[in-house]
mmCIF file of C-alpha atoms in Angstrom:
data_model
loop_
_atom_site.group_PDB
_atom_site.id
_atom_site.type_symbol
_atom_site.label_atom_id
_atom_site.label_comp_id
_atom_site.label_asym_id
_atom_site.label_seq_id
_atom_site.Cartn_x
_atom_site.Cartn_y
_atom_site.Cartn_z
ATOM 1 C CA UNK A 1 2.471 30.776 -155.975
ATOM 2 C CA UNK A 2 5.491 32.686 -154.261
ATOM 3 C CA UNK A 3 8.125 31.019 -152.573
ATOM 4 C CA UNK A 4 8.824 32.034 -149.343
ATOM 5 C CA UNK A 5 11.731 29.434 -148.548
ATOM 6 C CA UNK A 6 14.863 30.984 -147.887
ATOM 7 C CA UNK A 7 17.807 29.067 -148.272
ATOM 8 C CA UNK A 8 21.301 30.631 -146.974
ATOM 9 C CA UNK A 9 23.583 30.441 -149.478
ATOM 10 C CA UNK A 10 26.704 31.379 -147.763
ATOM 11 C CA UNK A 11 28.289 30.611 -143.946
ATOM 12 C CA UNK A 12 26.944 32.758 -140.835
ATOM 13 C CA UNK A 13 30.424 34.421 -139.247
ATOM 14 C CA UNK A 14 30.869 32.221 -136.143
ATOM 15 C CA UNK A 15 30.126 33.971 -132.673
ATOM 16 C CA UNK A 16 31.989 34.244 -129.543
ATOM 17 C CA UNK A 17 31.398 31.241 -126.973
ATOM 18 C CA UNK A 18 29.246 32.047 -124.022
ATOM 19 C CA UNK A 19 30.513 33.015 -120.818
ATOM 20 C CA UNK A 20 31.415 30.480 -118.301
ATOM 21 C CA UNK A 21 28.481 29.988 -115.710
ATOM 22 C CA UNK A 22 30.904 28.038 -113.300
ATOM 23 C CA UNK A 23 34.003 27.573 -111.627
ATOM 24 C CA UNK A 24 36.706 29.885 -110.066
ATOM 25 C CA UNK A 25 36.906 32.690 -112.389
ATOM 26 C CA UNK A 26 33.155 32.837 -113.128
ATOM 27 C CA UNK A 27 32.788 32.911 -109.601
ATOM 28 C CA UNK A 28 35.429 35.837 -109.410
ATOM 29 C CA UNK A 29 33.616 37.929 -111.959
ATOM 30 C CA UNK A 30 29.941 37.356 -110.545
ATOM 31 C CA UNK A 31 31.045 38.191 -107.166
ATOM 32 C CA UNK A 32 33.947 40.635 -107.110
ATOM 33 C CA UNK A 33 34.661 42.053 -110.477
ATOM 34 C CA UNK A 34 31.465 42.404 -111.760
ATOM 35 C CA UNK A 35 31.335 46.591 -111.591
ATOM 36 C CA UNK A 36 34.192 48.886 -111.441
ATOM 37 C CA UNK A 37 33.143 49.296 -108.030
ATOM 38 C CA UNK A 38 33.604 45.575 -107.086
ATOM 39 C CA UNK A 39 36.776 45.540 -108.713
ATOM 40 C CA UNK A 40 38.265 48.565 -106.784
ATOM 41 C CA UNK A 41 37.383 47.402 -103.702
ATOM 42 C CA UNK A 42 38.483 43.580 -103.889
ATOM 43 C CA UNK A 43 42.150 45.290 -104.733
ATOM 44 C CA UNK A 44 41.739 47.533 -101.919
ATOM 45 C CA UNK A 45 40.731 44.402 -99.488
ATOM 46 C CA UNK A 46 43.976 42.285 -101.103
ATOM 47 C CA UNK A 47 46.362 45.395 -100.629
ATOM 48 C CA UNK A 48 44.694 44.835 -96.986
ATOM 49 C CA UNK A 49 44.831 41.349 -96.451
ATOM 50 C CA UNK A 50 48.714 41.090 -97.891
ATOM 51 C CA UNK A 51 49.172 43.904 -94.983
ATOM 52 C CA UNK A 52 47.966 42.061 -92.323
ATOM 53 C CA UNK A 53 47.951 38.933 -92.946
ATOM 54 C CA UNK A 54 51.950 38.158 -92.925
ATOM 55 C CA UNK A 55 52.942 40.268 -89.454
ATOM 56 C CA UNK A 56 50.302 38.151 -88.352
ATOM 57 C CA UNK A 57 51.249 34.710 -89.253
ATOM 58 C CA UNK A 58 54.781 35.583 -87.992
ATOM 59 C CA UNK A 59 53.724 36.501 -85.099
ATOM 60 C CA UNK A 60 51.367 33.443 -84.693
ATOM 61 C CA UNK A 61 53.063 30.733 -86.197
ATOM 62 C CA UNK A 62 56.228 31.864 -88.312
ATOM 63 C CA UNK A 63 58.138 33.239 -85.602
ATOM 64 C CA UNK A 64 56.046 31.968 -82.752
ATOM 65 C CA UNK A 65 58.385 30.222 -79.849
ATOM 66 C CA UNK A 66 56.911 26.580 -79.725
ATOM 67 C CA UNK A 67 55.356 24.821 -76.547
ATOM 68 C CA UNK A 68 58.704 23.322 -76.030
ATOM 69 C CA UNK A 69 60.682 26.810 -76.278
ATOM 70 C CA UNK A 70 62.558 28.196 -73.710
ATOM 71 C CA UNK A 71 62.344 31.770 -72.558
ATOM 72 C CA UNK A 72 65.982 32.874 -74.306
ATOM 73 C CA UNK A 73 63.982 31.783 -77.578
ATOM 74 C CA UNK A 74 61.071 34.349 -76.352
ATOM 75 C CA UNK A 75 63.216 36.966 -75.334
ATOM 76 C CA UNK A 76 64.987 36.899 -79.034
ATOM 77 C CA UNK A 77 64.320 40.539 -81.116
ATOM 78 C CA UNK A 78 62.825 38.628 -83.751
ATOM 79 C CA UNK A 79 60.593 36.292 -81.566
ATOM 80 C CA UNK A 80 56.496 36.062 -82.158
ATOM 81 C CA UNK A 81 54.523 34.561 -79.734
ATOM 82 C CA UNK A 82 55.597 32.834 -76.591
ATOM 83 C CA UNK A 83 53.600 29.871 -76.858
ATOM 84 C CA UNK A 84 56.060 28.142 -74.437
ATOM 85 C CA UNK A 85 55.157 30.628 -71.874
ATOM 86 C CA UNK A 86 51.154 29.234 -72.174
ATOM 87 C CA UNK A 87 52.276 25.630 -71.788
ATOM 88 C CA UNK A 88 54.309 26.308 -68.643
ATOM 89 C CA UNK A 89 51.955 28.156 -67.196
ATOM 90 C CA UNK A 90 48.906 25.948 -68.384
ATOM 91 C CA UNK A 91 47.916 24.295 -65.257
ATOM 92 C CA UNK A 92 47.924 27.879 -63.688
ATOM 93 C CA UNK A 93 45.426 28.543 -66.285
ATOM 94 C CA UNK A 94 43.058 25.941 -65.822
ATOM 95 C CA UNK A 95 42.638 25.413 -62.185
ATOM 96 C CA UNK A 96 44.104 28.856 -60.333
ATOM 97 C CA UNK A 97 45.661 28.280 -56.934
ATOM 98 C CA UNK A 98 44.067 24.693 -56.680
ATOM 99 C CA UNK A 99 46.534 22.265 -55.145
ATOM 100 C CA UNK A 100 48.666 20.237 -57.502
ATOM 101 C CA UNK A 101 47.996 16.943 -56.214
ATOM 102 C CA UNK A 102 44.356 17.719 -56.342
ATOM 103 C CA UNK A 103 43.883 18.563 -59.352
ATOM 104 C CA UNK A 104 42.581 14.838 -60.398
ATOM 105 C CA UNK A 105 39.253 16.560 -58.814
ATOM 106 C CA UNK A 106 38.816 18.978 -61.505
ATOM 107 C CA UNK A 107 39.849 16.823 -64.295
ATOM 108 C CA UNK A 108 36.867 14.315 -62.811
ATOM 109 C CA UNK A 109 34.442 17.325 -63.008
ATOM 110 C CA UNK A 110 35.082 18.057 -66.360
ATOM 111 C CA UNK A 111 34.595 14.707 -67.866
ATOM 112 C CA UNK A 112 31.309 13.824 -65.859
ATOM 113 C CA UNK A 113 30.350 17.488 -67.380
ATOM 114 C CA UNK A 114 31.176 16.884 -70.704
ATOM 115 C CA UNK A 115 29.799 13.181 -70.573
ATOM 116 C CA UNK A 116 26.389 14.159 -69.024
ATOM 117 C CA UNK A 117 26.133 17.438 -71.830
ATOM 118 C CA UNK A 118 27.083 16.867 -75.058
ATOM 119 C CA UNK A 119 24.790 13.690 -75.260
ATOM 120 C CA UNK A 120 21.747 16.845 -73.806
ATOM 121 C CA UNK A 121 23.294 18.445 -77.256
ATOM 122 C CA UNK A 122 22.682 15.636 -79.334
ATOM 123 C CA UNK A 123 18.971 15.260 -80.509
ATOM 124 C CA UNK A 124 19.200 11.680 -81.450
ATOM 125 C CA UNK A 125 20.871 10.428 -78.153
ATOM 126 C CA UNK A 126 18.167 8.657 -76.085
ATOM 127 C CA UNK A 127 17.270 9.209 -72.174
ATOM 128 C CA UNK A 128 17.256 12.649 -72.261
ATOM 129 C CA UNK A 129 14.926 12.842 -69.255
ATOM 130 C CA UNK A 130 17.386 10.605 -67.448
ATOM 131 C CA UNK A 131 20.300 12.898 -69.108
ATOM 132 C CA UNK A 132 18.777 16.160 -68.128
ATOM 133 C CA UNK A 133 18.173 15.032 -64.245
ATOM 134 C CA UNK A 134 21.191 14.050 -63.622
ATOM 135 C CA UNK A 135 22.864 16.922 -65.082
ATOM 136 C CA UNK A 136 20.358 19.233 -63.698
ATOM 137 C CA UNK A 137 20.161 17.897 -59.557
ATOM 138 C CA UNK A 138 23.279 15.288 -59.382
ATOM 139 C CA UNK A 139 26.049 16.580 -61.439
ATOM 140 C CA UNK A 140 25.893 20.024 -59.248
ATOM 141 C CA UNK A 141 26.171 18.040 -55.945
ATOM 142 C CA UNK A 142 28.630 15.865 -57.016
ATOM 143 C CA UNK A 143 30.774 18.431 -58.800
ATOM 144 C CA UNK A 144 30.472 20.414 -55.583
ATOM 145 C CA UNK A 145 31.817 17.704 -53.162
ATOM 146 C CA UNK A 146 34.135 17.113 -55.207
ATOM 147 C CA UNK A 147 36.018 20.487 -55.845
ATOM 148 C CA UNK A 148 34.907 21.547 -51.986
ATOM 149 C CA UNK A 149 35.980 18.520 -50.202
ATOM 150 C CA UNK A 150 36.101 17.825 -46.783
ATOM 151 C CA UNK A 151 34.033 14.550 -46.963
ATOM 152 C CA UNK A 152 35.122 11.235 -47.867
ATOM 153 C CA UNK A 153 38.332 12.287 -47.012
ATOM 154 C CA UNK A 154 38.970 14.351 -49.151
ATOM 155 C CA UNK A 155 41.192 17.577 -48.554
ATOM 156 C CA UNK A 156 38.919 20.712 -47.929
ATOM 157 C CA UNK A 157 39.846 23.358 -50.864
ATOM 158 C CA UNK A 158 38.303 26.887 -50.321
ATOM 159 C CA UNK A 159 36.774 28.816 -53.056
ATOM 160 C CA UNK A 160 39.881 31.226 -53.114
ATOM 161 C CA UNK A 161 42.144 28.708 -54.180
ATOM 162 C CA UNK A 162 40.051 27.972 -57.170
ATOM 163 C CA UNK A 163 40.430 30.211 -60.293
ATOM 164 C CA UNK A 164 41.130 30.380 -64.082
ATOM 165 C CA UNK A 165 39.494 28.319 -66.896
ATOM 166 C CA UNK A 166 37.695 26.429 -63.670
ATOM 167 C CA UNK A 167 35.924 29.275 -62.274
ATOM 168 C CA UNK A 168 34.969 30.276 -66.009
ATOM 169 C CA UNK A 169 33.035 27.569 -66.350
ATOM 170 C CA UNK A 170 31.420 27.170 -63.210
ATOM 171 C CA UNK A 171 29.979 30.401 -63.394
ATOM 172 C CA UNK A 172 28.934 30.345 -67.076
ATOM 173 C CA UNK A 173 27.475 26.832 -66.496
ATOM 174 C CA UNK A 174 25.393 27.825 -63.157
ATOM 175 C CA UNK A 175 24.558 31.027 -64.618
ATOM 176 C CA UNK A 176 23.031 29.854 -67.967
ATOM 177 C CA UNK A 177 21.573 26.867 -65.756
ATOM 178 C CA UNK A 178 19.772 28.825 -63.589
ATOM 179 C CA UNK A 179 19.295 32.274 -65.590
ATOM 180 C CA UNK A 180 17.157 30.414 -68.327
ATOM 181 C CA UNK A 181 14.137 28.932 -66.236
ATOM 182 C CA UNK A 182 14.299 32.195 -63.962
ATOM 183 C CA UNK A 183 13.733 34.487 -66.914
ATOM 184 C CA UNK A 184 11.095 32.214 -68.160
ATOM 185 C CA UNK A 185 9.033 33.011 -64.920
ATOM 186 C CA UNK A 186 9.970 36.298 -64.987
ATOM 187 C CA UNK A 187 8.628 37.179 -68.742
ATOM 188 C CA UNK A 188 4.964 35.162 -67.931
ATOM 189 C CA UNK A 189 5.495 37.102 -64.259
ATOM 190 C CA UNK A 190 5.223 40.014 -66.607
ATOM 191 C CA UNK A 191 2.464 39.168 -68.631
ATOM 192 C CA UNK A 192 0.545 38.044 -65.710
ATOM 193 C CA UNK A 193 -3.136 39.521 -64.674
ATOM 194 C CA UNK A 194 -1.735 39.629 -61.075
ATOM 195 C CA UNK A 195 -0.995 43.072 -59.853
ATOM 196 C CA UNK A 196 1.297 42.247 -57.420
ATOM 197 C CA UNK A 197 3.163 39.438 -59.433
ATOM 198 C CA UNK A 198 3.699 41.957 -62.138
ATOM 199 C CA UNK A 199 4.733 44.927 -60.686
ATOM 200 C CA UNK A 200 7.472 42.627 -58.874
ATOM 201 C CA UNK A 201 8.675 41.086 -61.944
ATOM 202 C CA UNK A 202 8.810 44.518 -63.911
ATOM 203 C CA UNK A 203 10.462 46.147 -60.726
ATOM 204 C CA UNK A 204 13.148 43.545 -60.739
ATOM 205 C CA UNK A 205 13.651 43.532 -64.098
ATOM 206 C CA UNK A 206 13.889 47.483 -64.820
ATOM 207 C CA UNK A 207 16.065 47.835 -61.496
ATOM 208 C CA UNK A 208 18.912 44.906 -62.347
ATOM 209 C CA UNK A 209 18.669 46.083 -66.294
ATOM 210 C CA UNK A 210 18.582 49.733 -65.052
ATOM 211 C CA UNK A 211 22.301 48.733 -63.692
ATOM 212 C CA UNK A 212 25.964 47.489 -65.140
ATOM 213 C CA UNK A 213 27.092 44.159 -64.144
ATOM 214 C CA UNK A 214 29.408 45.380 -62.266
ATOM 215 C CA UNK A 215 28.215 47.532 -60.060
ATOM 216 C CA UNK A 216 25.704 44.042 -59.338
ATOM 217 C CA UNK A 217 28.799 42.432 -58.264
ATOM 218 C CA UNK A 218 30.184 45.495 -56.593
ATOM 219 C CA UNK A 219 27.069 45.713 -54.305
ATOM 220 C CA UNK A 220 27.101 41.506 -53.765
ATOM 221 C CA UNK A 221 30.927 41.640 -52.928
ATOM 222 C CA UNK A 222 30.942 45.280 -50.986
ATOM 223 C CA UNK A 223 27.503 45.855 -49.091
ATOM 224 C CA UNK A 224 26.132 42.956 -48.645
ATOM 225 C CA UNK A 225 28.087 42.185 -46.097
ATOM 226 C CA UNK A 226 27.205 45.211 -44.099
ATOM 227 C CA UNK A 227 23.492 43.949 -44.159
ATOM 228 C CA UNK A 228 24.520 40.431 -42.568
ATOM 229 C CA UNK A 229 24.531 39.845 -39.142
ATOM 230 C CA UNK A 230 27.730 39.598 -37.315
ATOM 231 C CA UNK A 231 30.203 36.946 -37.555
ATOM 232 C CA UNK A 232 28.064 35.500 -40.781
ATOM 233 C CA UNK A 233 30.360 35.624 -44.438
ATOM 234 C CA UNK A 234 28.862 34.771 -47.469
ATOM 235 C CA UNK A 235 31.190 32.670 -49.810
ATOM 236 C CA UNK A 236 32.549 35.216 -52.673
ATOM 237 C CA UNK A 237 31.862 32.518 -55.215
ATOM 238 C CA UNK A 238 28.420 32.266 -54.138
ATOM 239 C CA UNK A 239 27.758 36.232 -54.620
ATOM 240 C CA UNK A 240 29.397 36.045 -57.683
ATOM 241 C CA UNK A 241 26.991 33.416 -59.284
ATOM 242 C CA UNK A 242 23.786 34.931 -58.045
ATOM 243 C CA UNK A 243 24.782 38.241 -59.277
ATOM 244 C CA UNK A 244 25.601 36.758 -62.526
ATOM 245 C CA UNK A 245 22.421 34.344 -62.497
ATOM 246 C CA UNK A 246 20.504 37.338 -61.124
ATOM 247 C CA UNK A 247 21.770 39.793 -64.338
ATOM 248 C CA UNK A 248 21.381 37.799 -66.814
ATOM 249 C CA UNK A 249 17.649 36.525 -65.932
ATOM 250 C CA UNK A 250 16.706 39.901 -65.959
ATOM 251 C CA UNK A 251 18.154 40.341 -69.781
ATOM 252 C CA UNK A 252 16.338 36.558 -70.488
ATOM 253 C CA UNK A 253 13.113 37.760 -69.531
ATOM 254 C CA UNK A 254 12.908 40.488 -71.819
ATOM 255 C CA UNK A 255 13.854 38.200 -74.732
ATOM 256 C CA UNK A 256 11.691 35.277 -73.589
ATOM 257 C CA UNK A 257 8.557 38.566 -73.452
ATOM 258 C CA UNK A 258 9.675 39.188 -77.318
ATOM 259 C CA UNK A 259 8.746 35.086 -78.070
ATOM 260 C CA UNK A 260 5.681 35.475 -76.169
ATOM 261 C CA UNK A 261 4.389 38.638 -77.792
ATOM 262 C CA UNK A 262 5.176 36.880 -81.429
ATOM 263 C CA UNK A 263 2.751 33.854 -80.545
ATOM 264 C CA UNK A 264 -0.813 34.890 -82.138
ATOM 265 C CA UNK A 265 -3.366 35.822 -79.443
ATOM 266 C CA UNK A 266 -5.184 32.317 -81.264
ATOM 267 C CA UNK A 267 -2.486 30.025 -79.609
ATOM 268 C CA UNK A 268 -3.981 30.793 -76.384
ATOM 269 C CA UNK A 269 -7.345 31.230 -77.150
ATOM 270 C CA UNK A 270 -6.877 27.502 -79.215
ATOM 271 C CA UNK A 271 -5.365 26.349 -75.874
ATOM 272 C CA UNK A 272 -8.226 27.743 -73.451
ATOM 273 C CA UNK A 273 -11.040 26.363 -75.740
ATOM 274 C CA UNK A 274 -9.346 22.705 -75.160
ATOM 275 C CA UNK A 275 -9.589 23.241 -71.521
ATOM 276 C CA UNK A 276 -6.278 23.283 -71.005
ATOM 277 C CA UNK A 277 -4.957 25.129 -67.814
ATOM 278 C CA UNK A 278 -2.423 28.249 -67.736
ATOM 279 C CA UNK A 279 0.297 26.302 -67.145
ATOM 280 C CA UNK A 280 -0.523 23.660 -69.981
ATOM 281 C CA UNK A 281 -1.324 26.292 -72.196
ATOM 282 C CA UNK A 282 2.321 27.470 -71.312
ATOM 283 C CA UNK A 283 3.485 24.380 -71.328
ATOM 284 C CA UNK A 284 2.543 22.543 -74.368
ATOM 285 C CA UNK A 285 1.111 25.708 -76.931
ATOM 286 C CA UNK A 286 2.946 28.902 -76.217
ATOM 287 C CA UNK A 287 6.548 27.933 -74.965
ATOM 288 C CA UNK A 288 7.902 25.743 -77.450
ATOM 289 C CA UNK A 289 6.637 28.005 -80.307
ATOM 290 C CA UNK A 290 7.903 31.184 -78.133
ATOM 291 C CA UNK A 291 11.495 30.288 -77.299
ATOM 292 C CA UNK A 292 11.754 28.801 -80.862
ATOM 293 C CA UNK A 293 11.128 32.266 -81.892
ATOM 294 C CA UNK A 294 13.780 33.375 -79.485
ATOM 295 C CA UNK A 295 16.539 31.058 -79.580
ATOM 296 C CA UNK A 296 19.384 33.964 -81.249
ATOM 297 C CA UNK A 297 18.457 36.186 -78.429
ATOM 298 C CA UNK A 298 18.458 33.550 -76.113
ATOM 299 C CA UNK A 299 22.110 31.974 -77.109
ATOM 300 C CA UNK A 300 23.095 35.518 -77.450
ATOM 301 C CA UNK A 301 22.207 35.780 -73.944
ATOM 302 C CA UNK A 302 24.611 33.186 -73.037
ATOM 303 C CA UNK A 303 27.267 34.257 -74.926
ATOM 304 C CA UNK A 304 27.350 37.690 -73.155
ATOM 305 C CA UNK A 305 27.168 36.076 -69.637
ATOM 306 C CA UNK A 306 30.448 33.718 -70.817
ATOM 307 C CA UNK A 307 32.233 36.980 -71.348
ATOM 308 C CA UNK A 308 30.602 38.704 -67.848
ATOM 309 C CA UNK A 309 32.335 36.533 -66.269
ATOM 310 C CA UNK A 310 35.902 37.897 -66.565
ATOM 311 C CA UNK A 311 34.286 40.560 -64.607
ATOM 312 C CA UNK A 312 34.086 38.418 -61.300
ATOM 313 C CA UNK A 313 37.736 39.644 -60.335
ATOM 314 C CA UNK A 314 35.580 42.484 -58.515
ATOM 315 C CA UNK A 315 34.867 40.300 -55.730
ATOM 316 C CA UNK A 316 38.177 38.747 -55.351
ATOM 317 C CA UNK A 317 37.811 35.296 -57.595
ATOM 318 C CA UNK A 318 39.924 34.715 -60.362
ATOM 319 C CA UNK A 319 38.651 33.652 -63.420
ATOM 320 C CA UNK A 320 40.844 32.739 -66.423
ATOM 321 C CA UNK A 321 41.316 36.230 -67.577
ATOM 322 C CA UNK A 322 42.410 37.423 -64.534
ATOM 323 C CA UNK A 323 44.587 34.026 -63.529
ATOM 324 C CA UNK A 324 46.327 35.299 -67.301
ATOM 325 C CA UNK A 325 46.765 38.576 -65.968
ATOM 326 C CA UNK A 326 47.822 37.598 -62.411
ATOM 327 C CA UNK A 327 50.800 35.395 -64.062
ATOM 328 C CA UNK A 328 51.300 38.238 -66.549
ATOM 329 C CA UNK A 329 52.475 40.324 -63.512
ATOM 330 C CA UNK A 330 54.305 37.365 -61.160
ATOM 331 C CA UNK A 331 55.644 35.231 -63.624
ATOM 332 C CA UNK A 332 59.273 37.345 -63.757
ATOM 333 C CA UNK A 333 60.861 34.145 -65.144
ATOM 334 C CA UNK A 334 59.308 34.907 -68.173
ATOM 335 C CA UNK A 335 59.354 38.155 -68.517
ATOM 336 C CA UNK A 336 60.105 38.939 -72.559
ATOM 337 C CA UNK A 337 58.129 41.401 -75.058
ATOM 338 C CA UNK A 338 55.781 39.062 -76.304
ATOM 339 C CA UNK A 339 54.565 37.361 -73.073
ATOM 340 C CA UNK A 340 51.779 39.276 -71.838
ATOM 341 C CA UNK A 341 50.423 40.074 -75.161
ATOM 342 C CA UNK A 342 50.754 36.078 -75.823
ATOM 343 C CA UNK A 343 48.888 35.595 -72.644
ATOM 344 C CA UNK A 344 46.306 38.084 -73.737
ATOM 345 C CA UNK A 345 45.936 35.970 -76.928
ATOM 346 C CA UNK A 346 45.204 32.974 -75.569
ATOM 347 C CA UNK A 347 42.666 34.005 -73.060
ATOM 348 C CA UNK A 348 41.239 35.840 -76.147
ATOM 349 C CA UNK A 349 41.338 32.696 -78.738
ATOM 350 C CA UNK A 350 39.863 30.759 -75.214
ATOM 351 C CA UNK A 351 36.664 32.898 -74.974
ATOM 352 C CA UNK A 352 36.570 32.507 -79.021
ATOM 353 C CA UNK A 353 36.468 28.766 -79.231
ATOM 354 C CA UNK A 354 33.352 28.656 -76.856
ATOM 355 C CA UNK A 355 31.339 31.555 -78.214
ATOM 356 C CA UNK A 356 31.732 30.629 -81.348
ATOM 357 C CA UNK A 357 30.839 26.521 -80.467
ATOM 358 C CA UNK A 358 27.467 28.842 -79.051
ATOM 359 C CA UNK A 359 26.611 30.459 -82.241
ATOM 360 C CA UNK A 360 27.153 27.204 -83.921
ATOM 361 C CA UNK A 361 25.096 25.084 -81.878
ATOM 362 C CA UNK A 362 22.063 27.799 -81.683
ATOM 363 C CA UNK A 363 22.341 27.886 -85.774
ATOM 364 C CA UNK A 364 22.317 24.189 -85.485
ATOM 365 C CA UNK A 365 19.246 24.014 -83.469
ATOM 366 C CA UNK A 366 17.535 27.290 -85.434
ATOM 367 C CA UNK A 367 17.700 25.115 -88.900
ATOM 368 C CA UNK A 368 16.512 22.278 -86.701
ATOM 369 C CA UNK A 369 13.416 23.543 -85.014
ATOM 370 C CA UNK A 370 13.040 26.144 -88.060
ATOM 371 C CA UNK A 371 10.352 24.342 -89.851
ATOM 372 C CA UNK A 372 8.220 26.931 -90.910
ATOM 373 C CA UNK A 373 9.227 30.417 -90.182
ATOM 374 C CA UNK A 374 12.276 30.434 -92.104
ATOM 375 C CA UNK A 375 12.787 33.193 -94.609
#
């Protein structure tokens, strides 16, 4: 017999470890030094971040004049931002022209807002019927009376006194409010058998789409009037939010029609053979599973009417960009290098914070509702 046993007789020459699977520097190599390619371009985007990135944090923070600053301190060669410019000038921001002793009104309409719709945000708060009708019917009226005035005793406050971060919201509120139902009947308008019913829908929808947003305002603030009878005005805060409401239903339609047009032609025919009406079909089959389909478009929606509304200064209101811009131009006590650029900024980093809570939220509810389309 042959022996086919092999015994080593001497030591194998030890090999180098493995390489590391985790932490920082693995992580560096896998993702951004992995090819020559990688590598040149992470040094190109550090050369670029240690170019921008310390102009701006002077400008922001290192040499930024703080909320207690005075305007010498903004007016210095080497000053960043006037941040003590915003916080003079804050009020101004938030409520516009509204009287100063009033302005216990808005502060009341904010908090009933935010307490009747962050709990609508929240899945797991209960009531949300309850929630949702007050917000929807009370809230409005309420809010309305109050800002308005002229019951109760309370002082009447026209529309033109109201303005910045006040109108903002009042406008983006209404017009997401009202836009999102209106483009829902809009897109089943559209889909309907009905000749009449959807030749209007498509004919409002191709005409307002057909046009800017401004030139929908321009018409609401400019000829409108000429069509009214004599002696009858039109409140300009009123055109503004049914232009706005008007717009962006248009836009909603078309992206509720995309949800629709994803839902198998099954759904309905599932629906029919339980004997279930149009509107139940709508109701409980093809809606929920359409505007989950939609939500991005929808929320993106939303996010493009919040910015719109800077736009309203064509009919006279002024919104918080243009109540930035208005002290920009008036406020001569702080006139300095920095201040309109620091006003700029904060309008800008204003608009930010509530897009971005938007996207958030809609990714929020996508992962939510996501339960078996995600890819």
């Amino acid at each position: 017999m042959t022996d086919l046993a092999f015994v080593r007789s001497d030591l194998v020459d030890a090999k180098p470890p493995p390489h590391r699977t985790s932490g920082a520097w693995a992580w560096a190599q896998k993702n951004l030094f992995a090819t020559p390619l990688d590598t040149l371009l992470t040094v190109l985007g550090i050369l670029f971040l240690l170019w921008v990135v310390p102009p701006i944090y002077n400008f922001f923070i290192g040499h930024a004049v703080g909320p207690n600053g005075t305007v010498e301190e903004c007016r210095m060669e080497t000053a960043g931002a006037c941040w003590a410019y915003i916080s003079s000038e804050m009020e101004f921001f938030i409520y516009g022209f509204y009287d100063i002793p009033e302005h216990w009104r808005p502060n009341i309409v904010f908090a009933l807002g935010a307490l009747l719709f962050i709990p609508l945000l929240m899945p797991k708060v209960p009531f949300k019927r309850t929630n949702a009708v007050l917000f929807l019917f009370v809230y409005p009226i309420v809010s309305y009376y109050l800002l308005a005035g002229g019951v109760f005793g309370l002082k009447p406050m026209p529309t033109e006194k109201w303005g910045g971060l006040l109108v903002t919201l009042i406008i983006s509120v209404v017009g997401i409010t009202l836009s999102f139902p209106i483009g829902i009947v809009l897109a089943l308008g559209r889909q309907s058998k009905m000749p009449v019913i959807k030749t209007l829908c498509i004919g409002f929808i191709e005409l307002v789409r057909a046009v800017p947003l401004i030139s929908v305002l321009f018409m609401a603030s400019i000829m409108l009037p000429l069509f009214m009878p004599q002696g009858m005005t039109i409140d300009k805060l009123l055109r503004a939010l049914v232009g706005v409401t008007l717009f962006t239903s248009a836009y909603m339609a078309e992206v509720v029609r995309g949800g629709l047009q994803a839902i198998p032609r099954g759904q309905y025919e599932a629906g029919a053979s339980l004997g279930l009406g149009y509107w139940q079909r709508m109701y409980f089959i093809i809606l929920p599973q359409a505007l989950k389909h939609v939500i991005p478009g929808i929320v993106n929606s939303f996010i493009a009417l919040f910015k719109d509304t800077s736009l309203v200064y064509i009919v006279g209101m002024k919104d918080l960009l243009e109540a930035v811009k208005t002290k920009n131009d008036t406020a001569l006590e702080w006139q300095s290098a920095n201040t309109a650029t620091t006003g700029y900024l904060f309008a800008a980093m204003v608009f930010w914070v509530f897009c971005f809570g938007m996207s958030r939220y809609s990714i929020f509810m996508e992962r939510r509702l996501n339960t078996g389309y995600k890819r």
